[in-house]
GROMACS .gro file of C-alpha atoms in nm:
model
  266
    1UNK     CA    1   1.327  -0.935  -0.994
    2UNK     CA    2   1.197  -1.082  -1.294
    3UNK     CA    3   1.326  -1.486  -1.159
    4UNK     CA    4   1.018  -1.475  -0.947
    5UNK     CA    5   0.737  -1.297  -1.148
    6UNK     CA    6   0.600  -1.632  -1.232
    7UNK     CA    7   0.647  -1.793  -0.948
    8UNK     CA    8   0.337  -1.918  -0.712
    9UNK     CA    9   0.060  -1.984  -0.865
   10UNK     CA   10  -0.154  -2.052  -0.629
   11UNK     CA   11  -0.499  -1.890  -0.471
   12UNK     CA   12  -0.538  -1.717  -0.117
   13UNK     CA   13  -0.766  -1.538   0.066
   14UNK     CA   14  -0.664  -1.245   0.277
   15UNK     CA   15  -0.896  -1.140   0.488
   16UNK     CA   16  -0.977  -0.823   0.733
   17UNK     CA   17  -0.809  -0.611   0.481
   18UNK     CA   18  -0.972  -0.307   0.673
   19UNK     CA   19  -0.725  -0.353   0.980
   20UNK     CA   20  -0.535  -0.606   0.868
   21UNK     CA   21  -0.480  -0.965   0.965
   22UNK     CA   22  -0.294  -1.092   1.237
   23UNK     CA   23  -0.096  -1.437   1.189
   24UNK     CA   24  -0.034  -1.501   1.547
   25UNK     CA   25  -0.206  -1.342   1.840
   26UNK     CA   26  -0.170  -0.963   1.925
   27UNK     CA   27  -0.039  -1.058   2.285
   28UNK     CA   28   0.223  -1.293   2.109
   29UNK     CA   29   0.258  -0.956   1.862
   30UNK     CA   30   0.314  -0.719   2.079
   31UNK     CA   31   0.581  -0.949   2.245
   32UNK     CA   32   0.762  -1.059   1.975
   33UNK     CA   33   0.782  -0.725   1.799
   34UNK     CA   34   0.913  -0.433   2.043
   35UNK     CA   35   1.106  -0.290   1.745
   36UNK     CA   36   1.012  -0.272   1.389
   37UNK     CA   37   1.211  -0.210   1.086
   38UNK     CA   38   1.009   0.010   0.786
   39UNK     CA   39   1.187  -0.134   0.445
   40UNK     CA   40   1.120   0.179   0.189
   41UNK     CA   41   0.810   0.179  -0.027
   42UNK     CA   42   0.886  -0.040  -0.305
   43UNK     CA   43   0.649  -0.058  -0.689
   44UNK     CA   44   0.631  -0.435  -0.819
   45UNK     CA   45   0.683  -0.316  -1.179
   46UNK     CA   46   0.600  -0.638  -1.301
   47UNK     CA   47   0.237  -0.655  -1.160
   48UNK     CA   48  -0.120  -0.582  -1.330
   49UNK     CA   49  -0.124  -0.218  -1.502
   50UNK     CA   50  -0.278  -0.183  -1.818
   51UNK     CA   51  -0.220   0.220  -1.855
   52UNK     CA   52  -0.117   0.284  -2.238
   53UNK     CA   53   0.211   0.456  -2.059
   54UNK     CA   54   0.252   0.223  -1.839
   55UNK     CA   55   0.653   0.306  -1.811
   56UNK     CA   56   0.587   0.618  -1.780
   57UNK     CA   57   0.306   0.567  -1.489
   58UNK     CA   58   0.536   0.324  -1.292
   59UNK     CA   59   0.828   0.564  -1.317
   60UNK     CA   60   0.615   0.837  -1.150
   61UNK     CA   61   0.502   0.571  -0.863
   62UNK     CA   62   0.906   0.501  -0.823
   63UNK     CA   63   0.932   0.903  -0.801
   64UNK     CA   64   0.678   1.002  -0.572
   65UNK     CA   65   0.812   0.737  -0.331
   66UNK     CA   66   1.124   0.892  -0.280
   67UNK     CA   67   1.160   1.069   0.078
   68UNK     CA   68   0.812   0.918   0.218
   69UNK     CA   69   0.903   0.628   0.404
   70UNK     CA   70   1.029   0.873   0.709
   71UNK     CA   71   0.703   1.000   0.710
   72UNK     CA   72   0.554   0.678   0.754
   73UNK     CA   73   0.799   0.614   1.025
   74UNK     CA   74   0.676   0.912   1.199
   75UNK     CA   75   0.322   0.819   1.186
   76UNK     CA   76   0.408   0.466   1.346
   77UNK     CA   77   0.625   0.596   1.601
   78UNK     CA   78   0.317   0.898   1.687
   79UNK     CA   79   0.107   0.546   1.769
   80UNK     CA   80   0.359   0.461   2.035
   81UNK     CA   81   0.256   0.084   1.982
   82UNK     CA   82   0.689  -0.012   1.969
   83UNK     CA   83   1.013   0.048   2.161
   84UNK     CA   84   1.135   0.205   1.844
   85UNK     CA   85   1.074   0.227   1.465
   86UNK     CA   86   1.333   0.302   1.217
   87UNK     CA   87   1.389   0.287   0.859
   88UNK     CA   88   1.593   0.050   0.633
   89UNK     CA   89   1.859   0.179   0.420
   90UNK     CA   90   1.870   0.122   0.052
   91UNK     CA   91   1.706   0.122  -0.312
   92UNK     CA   92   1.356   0.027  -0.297
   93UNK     CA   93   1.378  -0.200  -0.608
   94UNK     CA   94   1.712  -0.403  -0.538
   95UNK     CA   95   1.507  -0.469  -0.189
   96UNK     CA   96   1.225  -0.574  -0.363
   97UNK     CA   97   1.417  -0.830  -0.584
   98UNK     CA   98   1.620  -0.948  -0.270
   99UNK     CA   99   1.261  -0.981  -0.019
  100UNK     CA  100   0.991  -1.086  -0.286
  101UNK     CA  101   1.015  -1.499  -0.384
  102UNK     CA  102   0.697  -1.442  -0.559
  103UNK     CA  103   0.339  -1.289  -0.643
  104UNK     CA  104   0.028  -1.479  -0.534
  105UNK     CA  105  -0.337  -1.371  -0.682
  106UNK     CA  106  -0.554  -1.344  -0.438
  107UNK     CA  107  -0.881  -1.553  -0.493
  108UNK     CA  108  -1.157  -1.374  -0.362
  109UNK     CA  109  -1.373  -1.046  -0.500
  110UNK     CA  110  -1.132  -0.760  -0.366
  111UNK     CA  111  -0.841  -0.921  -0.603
  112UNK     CA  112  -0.499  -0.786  -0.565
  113UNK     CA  113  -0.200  -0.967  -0.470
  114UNK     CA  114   0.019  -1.071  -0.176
  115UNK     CA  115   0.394  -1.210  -0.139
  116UNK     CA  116   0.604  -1.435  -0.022
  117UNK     CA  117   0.930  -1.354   0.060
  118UNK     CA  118   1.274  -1.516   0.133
  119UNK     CA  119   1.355  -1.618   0.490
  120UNK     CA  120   1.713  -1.571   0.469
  121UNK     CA  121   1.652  -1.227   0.298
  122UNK     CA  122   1.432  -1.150   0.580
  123UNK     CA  123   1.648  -1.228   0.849
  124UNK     CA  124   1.941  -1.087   0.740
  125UNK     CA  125   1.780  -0.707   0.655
  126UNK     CA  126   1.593  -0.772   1.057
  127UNK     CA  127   1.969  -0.837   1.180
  128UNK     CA  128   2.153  -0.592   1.019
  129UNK     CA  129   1.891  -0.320   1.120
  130UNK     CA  130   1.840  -0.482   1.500
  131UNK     CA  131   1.473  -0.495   1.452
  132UNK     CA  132   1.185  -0.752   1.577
  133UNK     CA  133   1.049  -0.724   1.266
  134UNK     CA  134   1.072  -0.585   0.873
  135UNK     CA  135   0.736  -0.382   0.792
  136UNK     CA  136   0.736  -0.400   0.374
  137UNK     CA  137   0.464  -0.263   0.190
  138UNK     CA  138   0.427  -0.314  -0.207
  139UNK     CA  139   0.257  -0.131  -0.422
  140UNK     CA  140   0.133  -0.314  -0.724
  141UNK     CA  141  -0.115  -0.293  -1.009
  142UNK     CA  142  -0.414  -0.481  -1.033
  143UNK     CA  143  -0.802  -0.508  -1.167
  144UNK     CA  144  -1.098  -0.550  -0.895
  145UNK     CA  145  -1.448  -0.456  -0.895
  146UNK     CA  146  -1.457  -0.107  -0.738
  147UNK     CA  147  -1.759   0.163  -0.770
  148UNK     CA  148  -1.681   0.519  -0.832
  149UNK     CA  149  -1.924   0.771  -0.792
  150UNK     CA  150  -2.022   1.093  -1.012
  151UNK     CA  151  -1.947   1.437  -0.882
  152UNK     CA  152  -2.287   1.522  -0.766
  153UNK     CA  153  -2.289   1.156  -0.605
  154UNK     CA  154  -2.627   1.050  -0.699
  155UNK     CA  155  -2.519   0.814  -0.990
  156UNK     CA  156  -2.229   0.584  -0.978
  157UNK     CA  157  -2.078   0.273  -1.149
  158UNK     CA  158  -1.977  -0.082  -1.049
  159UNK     CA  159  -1.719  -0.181  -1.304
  160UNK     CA  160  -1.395  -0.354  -1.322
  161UNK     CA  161  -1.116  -0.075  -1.268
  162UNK     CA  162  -0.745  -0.120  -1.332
  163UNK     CA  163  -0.588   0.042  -0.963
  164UNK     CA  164  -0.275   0.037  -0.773
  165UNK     CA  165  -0.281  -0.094  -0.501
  166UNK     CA  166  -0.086  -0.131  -0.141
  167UNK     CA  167   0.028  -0.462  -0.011
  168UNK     CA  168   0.175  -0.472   0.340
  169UNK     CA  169   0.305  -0.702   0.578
  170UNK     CA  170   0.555  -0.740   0.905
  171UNK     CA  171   0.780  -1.026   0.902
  172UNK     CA  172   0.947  -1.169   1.166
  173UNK     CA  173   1.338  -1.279   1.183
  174UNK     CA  174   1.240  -1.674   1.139
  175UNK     CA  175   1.081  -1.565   0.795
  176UNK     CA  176   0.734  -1.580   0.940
  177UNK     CA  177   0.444  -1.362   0.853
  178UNK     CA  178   0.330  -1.201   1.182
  179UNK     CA  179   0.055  -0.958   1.012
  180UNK     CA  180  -0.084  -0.859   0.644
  181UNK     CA  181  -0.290  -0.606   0.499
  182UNK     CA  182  -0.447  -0.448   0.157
  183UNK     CA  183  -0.596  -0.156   0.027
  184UNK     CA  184  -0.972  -0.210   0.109
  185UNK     CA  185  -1.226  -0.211  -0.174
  186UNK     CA  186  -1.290   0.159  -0.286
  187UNK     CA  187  -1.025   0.275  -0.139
  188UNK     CA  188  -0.709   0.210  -0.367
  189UNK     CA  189  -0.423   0.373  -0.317
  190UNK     CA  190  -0.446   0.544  -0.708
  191UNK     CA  191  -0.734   0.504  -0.946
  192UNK     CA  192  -0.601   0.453  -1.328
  193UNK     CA  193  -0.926   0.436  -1.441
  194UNK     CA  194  -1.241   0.707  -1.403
  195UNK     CA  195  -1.586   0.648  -1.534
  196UNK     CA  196  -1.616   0.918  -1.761
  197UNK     CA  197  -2.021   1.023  -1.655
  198UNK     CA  198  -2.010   1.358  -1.824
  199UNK     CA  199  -1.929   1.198  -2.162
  200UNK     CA  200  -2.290   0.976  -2.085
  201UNK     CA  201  -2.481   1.289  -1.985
  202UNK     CA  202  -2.343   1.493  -2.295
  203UNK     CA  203  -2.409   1.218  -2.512
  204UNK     CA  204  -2.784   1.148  -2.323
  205UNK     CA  205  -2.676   0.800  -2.303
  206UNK     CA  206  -2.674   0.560  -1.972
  207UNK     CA  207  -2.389   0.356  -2.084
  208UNK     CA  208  -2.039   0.542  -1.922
  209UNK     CA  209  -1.761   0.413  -2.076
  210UNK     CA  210  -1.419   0.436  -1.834
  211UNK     CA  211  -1.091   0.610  -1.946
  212UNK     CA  212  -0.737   0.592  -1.809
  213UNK     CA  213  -0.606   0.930  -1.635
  214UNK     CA  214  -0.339   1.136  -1.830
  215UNK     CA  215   0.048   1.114  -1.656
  216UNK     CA  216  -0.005   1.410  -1.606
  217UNK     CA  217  -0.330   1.407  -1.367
  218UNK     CA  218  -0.136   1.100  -1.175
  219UNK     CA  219   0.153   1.254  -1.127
  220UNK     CA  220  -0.069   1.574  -0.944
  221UNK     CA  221  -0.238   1.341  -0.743
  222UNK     CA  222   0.077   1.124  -0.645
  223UNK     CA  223   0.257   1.499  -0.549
  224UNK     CA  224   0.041   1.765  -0.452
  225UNK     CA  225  -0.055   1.826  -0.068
  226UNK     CA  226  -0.457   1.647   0.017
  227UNK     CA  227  -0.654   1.818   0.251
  228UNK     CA  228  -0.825   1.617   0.564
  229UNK     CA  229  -1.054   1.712   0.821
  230UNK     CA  230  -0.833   1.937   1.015
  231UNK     CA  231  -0.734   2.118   0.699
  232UNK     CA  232  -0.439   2.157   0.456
  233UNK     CA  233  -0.249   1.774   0.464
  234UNK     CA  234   0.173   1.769   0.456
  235UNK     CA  235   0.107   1.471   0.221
  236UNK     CA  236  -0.022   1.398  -0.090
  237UNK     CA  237  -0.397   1.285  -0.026
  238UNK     CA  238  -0.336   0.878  -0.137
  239UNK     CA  239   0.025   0.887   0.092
  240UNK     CA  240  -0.162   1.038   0.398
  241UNK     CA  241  -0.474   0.802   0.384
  242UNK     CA  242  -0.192   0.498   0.310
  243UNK     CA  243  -0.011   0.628   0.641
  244UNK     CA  244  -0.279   0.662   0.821
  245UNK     CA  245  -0.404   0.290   0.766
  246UNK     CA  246  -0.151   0.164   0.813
  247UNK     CA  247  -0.033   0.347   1.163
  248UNK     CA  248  -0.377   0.272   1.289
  249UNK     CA  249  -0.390  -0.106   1.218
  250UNK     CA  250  -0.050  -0.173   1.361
  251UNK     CA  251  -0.149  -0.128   1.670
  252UNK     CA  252  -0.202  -0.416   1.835
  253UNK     CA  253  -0.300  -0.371   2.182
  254UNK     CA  254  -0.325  -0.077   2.433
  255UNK     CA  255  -0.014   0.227   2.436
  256UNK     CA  256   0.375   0.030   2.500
  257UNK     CA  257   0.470   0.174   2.792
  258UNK     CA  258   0.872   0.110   2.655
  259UNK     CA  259   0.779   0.347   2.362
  260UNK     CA  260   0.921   0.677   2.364
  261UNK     CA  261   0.764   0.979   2.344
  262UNK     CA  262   0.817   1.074   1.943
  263UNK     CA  263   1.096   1.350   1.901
  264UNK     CA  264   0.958   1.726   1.863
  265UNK     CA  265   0.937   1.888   1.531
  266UNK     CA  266   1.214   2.140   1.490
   0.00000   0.00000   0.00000
């Protein structure tokens, strides 16, 4: 992995990070792509975190992974938007070194990266696993202006925050990227970084001064179950909001009528 960590150099702008963004047309989507391959998450280790343990933060990342891409498998296949979704076997970081040709900042405010990935890596994983197209999502370290509120939400701060966030994309069998999307601003997949307002109010000062999390508080985030509107969550809160993006944006048109109904839980 580490032949392509300086590779491309060069500025892009992603845009509609909220629902993605769509490289051909959804009708031309929706046709090309009946059955989609989900490659496991995979961490870019190499990528923008600053955390004082950083080994020890991307080793939890790598961790909590493990066992979740079925779950986002079962959120696509819920949407009924393909024929059939299915996952891709094998370990997340000798995929990542295989897929990724390199790391391209991306120019404008929300920051972040995207990739670009090799075509003959990407057709061979869509062959092998009989899919349309390879779903891939990254997650990756970065800095971007982000505001984070205090608990009582009347005060808050606009600062730079070291974050991971989530790359995604589906790639077709020619190579092609068919659709892309990021975490949107505010809404990374893990804070590193808190603005420490009680230290200000303790101190009677308006300057708040930001602080990395302990491992510790990470790895509770990164494992224990959220809670959403309905109640008690089967994921980890940053897992089911990643999931739930992601499901909802790949969706390109009204319900397939080829997509099965998704299997009952046992």
């Amino acid at each position: 992995m580490k032949r392509w960590l300086s590779g491309l150099l060069a500025m892009v702008v992603l845009v509609g990070c909220g629902g993605g963004s769509y490289k051909v047309t959804r009708q031309e989507y929706r046709e090309r792509v009946r059955t989609l391959a989900v490659v496991p998450l995979m961490v870019d280790g190499g990528s923008v975190v600053n955390h004082p343990q950083r080994a020890q933060v991307m080793e939890l990342l790598r961790n909590a992974n493990v066992g979740r891409t079925p779950e986002l498998v079962t959120a696509l296949q819920e949407k009924r938007a393909y024929f059939d979704v299915r996952e891709v076997a094998g370990q997340p970081e000798r995929l990542l070194e295989q897929l990724a040709a390199a790391r391209i900042p991306l120019a404008d405010t929300d920051g972040g990266f995207r990739y670009r990935f090799h075509r003959e890596a990407v057709a061979e994983l869509t062959r092998v696993n009989m899919a349309d197209g390879l779903l891939v999502v990254v997650l990756h370290g970065a800095v971007r202006n982000e505001r984070q509120w205090d608990r009582t939400r009347l005060k808050y701060l606009d600062d730079s925050f070291n974050v991971i966030m989530a790359y995604a994309a589906v790639l077709l069998p020619s190579g092609e990227t068919a659709w892309e999307w990021r975490s949107p601003v505010n809404k990374a997949f893990l804070n590193l970084q808190y603005a420490d307002f009680d230290e200000a109010a303790h101190n009677r000062t308006d300057k708040v001064s930001t602080k990395f999390l302990l491992p510790e508080g990470l790895e509770r985030t990164l494992t224990e179950p959220g809670r959403n509107l309905l109640g008690r969550s089967r994921l980890p809160d940053p897992y089911h909001r990643l999931f739930s993006d992601l499901s909802s944006a790949l969706r390109p048109g009204l319900l397939n009528p080829f997509a099965p109904a998704p299997a009952a839980a046992p």
